[in-house]
C-alpha positions as a LaTeX table, in Angstrom:
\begin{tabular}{lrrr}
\hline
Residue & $x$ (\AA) & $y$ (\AA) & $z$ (\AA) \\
\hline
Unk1 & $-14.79$ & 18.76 & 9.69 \\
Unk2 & $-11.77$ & 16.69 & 10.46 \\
Unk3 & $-11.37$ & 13.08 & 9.10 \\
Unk4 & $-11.23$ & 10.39 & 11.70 \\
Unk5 & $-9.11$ & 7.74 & 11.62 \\
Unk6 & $-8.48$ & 4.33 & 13.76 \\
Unk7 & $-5.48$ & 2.28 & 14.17 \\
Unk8 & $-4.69$ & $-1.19$ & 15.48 \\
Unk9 & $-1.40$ & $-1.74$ & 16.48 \\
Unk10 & $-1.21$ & 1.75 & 17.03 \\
Unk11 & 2.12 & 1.42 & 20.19 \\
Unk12 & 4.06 & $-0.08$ & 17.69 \\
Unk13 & 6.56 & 1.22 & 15.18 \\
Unk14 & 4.60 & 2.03 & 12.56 \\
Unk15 & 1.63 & 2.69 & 14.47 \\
Unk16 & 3.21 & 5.60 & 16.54 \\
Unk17 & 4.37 & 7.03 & 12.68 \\
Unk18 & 1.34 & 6.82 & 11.54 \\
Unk19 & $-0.44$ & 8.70 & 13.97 \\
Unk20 & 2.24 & 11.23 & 14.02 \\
Unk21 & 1.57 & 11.74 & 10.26 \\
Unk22 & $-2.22$ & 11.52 & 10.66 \\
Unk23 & $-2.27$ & 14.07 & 13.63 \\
Unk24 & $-0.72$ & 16.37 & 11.43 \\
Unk25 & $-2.76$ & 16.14 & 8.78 \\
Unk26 & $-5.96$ & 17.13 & 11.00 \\
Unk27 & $-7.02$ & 14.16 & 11.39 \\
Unk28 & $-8.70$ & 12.90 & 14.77 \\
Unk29 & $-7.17$ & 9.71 & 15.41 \\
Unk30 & $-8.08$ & 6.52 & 17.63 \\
Unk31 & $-5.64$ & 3.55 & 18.85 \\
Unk32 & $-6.93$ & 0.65 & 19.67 \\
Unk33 & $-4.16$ & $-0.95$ & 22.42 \\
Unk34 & $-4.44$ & $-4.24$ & 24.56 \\
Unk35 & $-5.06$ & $-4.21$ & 28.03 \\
Unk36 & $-1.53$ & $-4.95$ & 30.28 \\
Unk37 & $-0.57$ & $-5.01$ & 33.90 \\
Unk38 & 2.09 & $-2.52$ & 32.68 \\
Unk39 & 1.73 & 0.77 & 30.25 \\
Unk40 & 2.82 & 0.06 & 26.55 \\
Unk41 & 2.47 & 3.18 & 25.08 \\
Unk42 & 6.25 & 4.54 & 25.31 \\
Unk43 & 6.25 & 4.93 & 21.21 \\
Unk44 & 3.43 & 7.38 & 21.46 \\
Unk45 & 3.86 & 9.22 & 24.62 \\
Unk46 & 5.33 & 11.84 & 23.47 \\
Unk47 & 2.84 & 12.96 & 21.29 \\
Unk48 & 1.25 & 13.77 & 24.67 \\
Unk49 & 4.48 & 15.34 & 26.74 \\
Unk50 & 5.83 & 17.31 & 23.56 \\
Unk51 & 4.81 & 21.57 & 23.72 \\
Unk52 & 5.07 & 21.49 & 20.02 \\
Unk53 & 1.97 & 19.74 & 19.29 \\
Unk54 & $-1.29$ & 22.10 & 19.97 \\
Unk55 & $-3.95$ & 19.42 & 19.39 \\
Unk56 & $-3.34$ & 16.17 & 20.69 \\
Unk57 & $-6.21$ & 14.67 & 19.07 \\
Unk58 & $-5.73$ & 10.95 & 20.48 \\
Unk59 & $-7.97$ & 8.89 & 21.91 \\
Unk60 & $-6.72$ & 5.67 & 22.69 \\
Unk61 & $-8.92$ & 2.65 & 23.39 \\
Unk62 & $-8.69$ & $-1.51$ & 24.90 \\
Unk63 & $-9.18$ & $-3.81$ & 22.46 \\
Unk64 & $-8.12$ & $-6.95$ & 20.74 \\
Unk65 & $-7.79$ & $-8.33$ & 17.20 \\
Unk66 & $-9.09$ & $-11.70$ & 19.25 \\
Unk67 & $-12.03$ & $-10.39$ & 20.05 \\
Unk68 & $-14.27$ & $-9.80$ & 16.89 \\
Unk69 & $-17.46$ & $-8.23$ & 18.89 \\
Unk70 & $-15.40$ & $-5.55$ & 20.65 \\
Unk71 & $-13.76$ & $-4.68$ & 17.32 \\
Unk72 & $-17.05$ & $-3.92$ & 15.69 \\
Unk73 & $-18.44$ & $-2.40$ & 18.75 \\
Unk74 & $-15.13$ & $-0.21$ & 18.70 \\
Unk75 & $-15.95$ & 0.65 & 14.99 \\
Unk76 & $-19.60$ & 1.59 & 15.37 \\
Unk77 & $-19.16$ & 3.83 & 17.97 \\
Unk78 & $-16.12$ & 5.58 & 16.81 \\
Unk79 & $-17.45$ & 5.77 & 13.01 \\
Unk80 & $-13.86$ & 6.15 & 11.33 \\
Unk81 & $-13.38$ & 7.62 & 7.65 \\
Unk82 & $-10.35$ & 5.05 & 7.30 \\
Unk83 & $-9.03$ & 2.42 & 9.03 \\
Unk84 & $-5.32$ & 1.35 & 9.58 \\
Unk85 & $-4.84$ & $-2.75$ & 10.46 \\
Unk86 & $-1.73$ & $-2.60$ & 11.70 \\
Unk87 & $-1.96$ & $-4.87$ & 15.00 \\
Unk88 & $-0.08$ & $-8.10$ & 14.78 \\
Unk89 & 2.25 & $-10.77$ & 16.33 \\
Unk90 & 4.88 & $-9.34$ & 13.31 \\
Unk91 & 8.42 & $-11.48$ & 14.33 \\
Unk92 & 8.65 & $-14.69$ & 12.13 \\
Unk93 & 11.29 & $-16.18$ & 14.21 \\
Unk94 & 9.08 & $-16.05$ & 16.95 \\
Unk95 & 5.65 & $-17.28$ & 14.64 \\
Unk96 & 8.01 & $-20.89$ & 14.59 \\
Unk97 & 7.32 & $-20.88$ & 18.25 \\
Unk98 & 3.72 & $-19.86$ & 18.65 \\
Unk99 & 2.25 & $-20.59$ & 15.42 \\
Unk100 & $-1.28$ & $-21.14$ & 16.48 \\
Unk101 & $-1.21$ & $-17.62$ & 18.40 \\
Unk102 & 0.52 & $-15.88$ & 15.20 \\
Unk103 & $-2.19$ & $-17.59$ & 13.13 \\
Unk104 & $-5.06$ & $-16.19$ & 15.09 \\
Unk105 & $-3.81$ & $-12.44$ & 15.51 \\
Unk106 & $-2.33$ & $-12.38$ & 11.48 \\
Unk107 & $-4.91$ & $-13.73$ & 9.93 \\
Unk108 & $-8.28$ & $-14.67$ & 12.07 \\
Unk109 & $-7.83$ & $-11.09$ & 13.26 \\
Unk110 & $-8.10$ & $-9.66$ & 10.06 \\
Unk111 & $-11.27$ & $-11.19$ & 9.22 \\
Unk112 & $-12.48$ & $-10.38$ & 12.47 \\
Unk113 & $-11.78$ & $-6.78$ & 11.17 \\
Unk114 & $-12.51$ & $-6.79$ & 7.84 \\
Unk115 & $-16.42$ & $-7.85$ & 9.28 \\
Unk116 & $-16.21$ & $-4.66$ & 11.55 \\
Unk117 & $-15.29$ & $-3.01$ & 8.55 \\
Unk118 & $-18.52$ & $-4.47$ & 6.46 \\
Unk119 & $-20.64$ & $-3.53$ & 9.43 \\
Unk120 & $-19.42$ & $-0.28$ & 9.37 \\
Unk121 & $-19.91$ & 0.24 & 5.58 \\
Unk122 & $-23.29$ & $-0.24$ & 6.27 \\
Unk123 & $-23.48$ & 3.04 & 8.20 \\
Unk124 & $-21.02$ & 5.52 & 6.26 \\
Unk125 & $-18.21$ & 4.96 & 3.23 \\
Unk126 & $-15.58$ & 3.84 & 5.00 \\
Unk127 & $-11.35$ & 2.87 & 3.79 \\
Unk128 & $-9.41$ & $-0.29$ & 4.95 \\
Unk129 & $-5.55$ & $-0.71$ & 5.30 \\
Unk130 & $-4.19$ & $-4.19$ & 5.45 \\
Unk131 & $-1.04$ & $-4.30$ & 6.31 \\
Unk132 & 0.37 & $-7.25$ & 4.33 \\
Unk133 & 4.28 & $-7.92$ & 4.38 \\
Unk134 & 6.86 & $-9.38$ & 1.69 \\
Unk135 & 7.26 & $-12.22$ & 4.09 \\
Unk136 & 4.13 & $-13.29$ & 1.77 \\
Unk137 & 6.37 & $-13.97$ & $-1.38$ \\
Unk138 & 8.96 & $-15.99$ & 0.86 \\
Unk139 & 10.92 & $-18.40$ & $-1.80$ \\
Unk140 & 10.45 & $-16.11$ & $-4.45$ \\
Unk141 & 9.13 & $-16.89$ & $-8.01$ \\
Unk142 & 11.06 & $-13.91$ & $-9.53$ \\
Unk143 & 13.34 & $-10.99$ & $-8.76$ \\
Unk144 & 12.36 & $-8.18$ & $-7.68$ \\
Unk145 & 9.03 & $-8.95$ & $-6.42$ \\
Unk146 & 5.90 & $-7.23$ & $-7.61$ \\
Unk147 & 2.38 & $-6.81$ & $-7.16$ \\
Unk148 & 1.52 & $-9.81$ & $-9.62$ \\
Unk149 & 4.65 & $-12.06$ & $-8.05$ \\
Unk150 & 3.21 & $-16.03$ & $-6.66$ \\
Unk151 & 3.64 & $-15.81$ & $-3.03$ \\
Unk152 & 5.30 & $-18.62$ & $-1.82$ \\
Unk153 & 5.76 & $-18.01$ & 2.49 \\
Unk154 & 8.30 & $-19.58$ & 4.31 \\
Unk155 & 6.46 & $-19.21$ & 8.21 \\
Unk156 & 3.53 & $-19.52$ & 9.63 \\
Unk157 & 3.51 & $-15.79$ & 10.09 \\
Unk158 & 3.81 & $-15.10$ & 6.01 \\
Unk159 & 0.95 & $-18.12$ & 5.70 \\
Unk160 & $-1.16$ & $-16.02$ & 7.60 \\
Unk161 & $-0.36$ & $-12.75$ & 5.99 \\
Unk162 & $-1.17$ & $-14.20$ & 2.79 \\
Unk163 & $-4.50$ & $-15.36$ & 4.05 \\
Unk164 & $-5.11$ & $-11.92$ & 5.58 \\
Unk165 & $-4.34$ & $-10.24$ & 2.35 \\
Unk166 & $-6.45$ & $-12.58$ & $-0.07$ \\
Unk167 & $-9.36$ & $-12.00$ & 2.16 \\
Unk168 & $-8.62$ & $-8.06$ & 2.16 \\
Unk169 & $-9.26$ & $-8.44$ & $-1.95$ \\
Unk170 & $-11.84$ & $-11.29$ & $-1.47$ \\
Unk171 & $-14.02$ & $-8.49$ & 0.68 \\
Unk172 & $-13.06$ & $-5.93$ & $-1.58$ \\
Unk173 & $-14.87$ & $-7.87$ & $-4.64$ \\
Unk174 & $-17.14$ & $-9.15$ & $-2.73$ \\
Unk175 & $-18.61$ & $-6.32$ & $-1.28$ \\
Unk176 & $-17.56$ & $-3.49$ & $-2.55$ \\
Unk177 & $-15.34$ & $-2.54$ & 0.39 \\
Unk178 & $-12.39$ & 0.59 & $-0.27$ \\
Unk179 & $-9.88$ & $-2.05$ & 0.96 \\
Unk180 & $-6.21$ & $-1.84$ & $-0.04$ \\
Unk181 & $-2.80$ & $-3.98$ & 1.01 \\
Unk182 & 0.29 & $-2.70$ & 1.05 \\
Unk183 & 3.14 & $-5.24$ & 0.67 \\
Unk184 & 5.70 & $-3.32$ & 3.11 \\
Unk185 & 9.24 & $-4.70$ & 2.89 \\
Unk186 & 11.09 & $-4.80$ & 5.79 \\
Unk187 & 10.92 & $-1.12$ & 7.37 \\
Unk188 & 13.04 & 0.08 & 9.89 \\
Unk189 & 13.93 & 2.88 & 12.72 \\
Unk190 & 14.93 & 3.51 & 16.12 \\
Unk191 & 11.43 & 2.72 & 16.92 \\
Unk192 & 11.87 & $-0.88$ & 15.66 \\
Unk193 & 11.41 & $-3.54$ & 18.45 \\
Unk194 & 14.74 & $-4.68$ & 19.94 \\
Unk195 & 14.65 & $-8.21$ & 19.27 \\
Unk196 & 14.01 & $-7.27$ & 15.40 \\
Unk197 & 17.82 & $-7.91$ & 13.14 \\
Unk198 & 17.99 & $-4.55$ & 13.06 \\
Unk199 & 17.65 & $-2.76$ & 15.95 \\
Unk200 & 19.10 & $-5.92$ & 17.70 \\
Unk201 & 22.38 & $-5.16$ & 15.91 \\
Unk202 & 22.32 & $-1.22$ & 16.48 \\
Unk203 & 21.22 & $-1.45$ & 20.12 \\
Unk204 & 23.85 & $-4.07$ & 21.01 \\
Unk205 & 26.85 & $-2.22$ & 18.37 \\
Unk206 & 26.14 & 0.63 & 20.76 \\
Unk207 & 26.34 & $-0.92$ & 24.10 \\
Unk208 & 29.69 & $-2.34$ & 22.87 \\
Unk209 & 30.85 & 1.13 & 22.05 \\
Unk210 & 29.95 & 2.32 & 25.62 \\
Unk211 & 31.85 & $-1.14$ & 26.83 \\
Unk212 & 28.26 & $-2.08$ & 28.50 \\
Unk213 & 28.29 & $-5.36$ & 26.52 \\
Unk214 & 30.97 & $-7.63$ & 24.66 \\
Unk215 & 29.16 & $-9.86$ & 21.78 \\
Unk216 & 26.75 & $-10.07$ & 19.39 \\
Unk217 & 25.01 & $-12.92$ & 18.74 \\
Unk218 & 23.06 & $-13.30$ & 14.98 \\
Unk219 & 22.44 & $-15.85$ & 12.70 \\
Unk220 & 22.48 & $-15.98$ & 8.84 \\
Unk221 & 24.28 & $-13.03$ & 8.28 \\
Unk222 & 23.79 & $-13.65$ & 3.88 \\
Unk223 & 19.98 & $-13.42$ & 3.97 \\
Unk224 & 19.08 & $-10.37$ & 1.50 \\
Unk225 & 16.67 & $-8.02$ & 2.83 \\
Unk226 & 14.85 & $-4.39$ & 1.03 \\
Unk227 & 15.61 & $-2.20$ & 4.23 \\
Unk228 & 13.53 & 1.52 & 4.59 \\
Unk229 & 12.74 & 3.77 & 7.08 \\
Unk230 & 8.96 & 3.45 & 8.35 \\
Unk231 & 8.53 & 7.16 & 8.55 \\
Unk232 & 8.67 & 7.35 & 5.00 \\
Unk233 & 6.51 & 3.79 & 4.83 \\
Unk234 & 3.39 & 5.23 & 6.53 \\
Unk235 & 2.97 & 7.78 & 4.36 \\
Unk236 & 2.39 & 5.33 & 1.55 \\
Unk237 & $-0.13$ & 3.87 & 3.85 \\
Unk238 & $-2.51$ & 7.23 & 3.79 \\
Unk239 & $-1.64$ & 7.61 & 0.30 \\
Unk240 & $-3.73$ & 4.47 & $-0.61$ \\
Unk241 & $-6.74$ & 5.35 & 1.00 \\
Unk242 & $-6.68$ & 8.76 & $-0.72$ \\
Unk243 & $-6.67$ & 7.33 & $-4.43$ \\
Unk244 & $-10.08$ & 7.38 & $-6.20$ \\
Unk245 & $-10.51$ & 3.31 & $-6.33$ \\
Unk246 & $-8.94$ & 0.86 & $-3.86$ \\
Unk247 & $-5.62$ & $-1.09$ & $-4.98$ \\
Unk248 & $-2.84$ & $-3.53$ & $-3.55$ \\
Unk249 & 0.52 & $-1.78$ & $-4.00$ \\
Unk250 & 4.37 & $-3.34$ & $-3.23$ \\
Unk251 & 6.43 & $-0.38$ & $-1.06$ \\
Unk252 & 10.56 & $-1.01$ & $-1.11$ \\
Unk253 & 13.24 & 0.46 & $-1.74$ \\
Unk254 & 14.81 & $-1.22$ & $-4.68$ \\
Unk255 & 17.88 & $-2.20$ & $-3.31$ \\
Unk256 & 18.54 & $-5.28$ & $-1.45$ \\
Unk257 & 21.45 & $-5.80$ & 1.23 \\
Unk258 & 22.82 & $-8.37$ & 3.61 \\
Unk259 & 22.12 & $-8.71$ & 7.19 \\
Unk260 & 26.20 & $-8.62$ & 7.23 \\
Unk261 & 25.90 & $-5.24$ & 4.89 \\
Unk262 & 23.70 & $-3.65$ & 7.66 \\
Unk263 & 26.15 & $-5.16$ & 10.75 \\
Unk264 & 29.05 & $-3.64$ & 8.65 \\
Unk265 & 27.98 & $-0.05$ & 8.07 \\
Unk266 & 26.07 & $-0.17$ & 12.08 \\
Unk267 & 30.33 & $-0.65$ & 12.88 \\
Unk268 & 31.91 & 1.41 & 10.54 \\
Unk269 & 29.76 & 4.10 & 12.06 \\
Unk270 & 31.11 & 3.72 & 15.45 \\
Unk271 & 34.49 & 2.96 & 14.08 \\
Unk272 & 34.57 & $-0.76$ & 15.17 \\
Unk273 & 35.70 & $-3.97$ & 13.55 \\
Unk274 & 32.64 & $-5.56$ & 13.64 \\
Unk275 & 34.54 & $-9.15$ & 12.98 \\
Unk276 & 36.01 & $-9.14$ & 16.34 \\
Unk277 & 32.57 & $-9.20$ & 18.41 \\
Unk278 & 30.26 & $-10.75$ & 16.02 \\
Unk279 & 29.29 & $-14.48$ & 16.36 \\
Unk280 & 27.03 & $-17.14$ & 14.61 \\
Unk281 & 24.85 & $-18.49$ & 16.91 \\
Unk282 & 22.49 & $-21.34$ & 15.21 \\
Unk283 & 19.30 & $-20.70$ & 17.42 \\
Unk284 & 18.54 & $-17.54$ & 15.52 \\
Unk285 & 18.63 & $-19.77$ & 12.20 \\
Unk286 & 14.61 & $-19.68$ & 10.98 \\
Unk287 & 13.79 & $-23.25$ & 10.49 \\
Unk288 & 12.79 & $-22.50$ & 6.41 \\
Unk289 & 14.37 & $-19.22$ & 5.36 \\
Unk290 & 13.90 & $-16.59$ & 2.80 \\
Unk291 & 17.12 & $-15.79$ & 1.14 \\
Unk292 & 16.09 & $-12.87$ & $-0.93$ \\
Unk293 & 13.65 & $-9.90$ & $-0.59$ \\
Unk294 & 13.68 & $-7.11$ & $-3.38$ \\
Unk295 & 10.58 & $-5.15$ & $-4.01$ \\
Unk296 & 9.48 & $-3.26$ & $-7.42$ \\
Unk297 & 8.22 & 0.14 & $-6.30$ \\
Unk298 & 7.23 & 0.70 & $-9.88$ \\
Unk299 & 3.28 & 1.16 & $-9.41$ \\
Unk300 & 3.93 & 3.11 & $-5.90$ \\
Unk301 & 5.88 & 5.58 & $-7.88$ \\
Unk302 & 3.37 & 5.88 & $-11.10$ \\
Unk303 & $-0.01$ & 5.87 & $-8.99$ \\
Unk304 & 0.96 & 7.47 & $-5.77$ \\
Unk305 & 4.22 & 9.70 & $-6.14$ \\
Unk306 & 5.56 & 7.89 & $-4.08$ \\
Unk307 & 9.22 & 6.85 & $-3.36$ \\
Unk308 & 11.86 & 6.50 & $-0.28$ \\
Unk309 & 13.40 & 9.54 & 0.67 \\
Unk310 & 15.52 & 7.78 & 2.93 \\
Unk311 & 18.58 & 5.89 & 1.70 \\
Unk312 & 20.55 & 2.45 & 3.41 \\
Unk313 & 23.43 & 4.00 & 4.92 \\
Unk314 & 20.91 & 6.73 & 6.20 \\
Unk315 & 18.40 & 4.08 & 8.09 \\
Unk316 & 21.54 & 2.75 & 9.41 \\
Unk317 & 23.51 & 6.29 & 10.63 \\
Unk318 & 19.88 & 7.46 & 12.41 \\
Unk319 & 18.91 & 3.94 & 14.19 \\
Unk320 & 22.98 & 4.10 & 15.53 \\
Unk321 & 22.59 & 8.08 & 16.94 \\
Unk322 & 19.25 & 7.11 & 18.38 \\
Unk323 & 20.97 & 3.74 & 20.48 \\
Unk324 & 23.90 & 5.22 & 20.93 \\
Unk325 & 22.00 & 8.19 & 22.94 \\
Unk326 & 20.59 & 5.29 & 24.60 \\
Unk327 & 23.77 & 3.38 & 25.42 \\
Unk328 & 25.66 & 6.39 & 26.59 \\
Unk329 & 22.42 & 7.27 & 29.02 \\
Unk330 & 22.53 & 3.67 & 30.15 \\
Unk331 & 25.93 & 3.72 & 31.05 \\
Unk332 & 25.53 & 7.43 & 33.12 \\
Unk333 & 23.00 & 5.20 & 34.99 \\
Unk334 & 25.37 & 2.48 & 35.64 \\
Unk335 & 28.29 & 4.57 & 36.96 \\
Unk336 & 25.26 & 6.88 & 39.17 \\
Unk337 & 24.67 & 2.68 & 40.60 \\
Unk338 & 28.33 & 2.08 & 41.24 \\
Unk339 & 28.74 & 4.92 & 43.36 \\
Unk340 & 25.62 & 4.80 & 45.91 \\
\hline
\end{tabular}
């Protein structure tokens, strides 16, 4: 009998990998997604539209991390093996503008979960995945960071995360809940929302190539960040849910670059001089910000066999191809425009 799994914040970047992963694994899989005046399921569409894939065995459902009864209504009638928290407000630029919204989704959400969860466990053995973040250990106590490293957050999105993840262990001891965190470092792909460093760089680097757009506008470009590839992320994810007894576990890399590292290679690759349409622009300073992120992947490695198979200058070559598809469509669209 097929394993079922469920997913909050299943439309975004990980989400969509994740299901992708767990679909292919046999597992029947449900997404919990909010209720819009417009569709928001573009990352995960084309699990539906692609010939490839036999048994699409997604169910997708409307729900909210605000709304604690429907979650555990959600959970009792689905009956999940495991369960993926992945739902969030996840920019912490933007949790400096609504901190009391970030506050509720990040962390009152998760307890609103985690209580699903305990309902749940009442019924049938059931697995938790928090998704906590390294925005948790913020101005760091040591380098790299580990599973035992003080967290320290610099935004009201890491405060919440670290509340979110101390309850995850706090319901884990308390009642005996297979509840794990993973401490994610910053993970990235074309999948990555646009307004992210990341994608914001490769998206506009491209559109610049395809002379659709002139500058780029960032802000610190020294802040040290330990850049992956989600894809290979997720799969750490269902790893700790498989392990005989529930654990928190760091997942990085183990190298640490600059944002300027990242707009450098994203230029090189497109055979640009990156200097000439870069420029500082002080509103995307964070108001407190975290110079250094560098994860130990130590424990990962020895418990799960787990590591990145994806390197830097990889992450950075795929997320370019993918945008510059994307540019090069836009501006075929553009030119169809000019001419009617």
């Amino acid at each position: 009998m097929a394993r079922t799994a469920f997913i909050t914040g299943i439309t975004g970047q990980d989400g969509s990998y994740l299901a992708e992963l767990l679909l292919a694994k046999g597992y029947e899989v449900h997404g919990m997604i909010r209720r819009a005046s417009s569709f928001n399921t573009g990352r995960i569409n084309h699990i539906y539209e692609d010939p490839h894939v036999a048994d699409k065995n997604l169910s997708l459902h409307y729900g909210d991390l605000a709304d604690g009864n429907g979650l555990t209504n959600l959970l009792l009638d689905i009956e999940p093996d495991e369960v993926y928290n992945l739902g969030a407000q996840s920019h912490v630029r933007v949790s400096f503008d609504q901190p009391i919204y970030t506050v509720d989704v990040v962390a009152n959400g998760v307890m609103r979960m985690l209580e699903a969860v305990r309902t749940l466990s009442k019924k049938k053995d059931v697995r938790f995945y928090q998704a906590s973040s390294s925005e948790m250990y913020g101005k760091v106590h040591e380098v790299p960071q580990k599973e035992s490293t003080p967290f320290y957050p610099r935004s009201p999105y890491g405060c919440a995360k670290v509340f979110a993840h101390h309850q995850t262990v706090n319901y884990r001891d308390s009642y005996d809940l297979f509840a794990c965190c993973g401490i994610l470092f910053n993970h990235e792909s074309p999948r990555r929302g646009e307004t992210f460093v990341t994608r914001k760089i490769t998206r506009a680097a491209t559109r610049i190539k395809e002379g659709l757009q002139h500058e780029l506008h960032l802000g610190n470009l020294e802040a040290k960040r330990d850049w992956g590839f989600a894809k290979d992320y997720v799969e750490a994810m269902w790893l700790m849910l498989q392990q005989d007894e529930p654990d928190d576990f760091v997942i990085a890399t183990g190298e640490t670059r600059t944002v300027k590292e990242f707009v450098e290679a994203t230029f090189k690759h497109l055979d640009l001089d990156w200097e000439k349409y870069v420029k500082i622009d002080p509103r995307y300073f964070r108001p407190a910000e975290v110079d250094i992120l560098l994860g130990d992947m130590t424990k990962a490695k020895e418990k799960l066999g787990w590591e990145p198979a994806t390197t830097f200058e990889g992450l950075a070559e795929l997320m370019v191809e993918a945008d510059w598809k994307l540019a090069k469509d836009e501006k075929v669209m553009a030119q169809h425009r000019a001419t009617i």
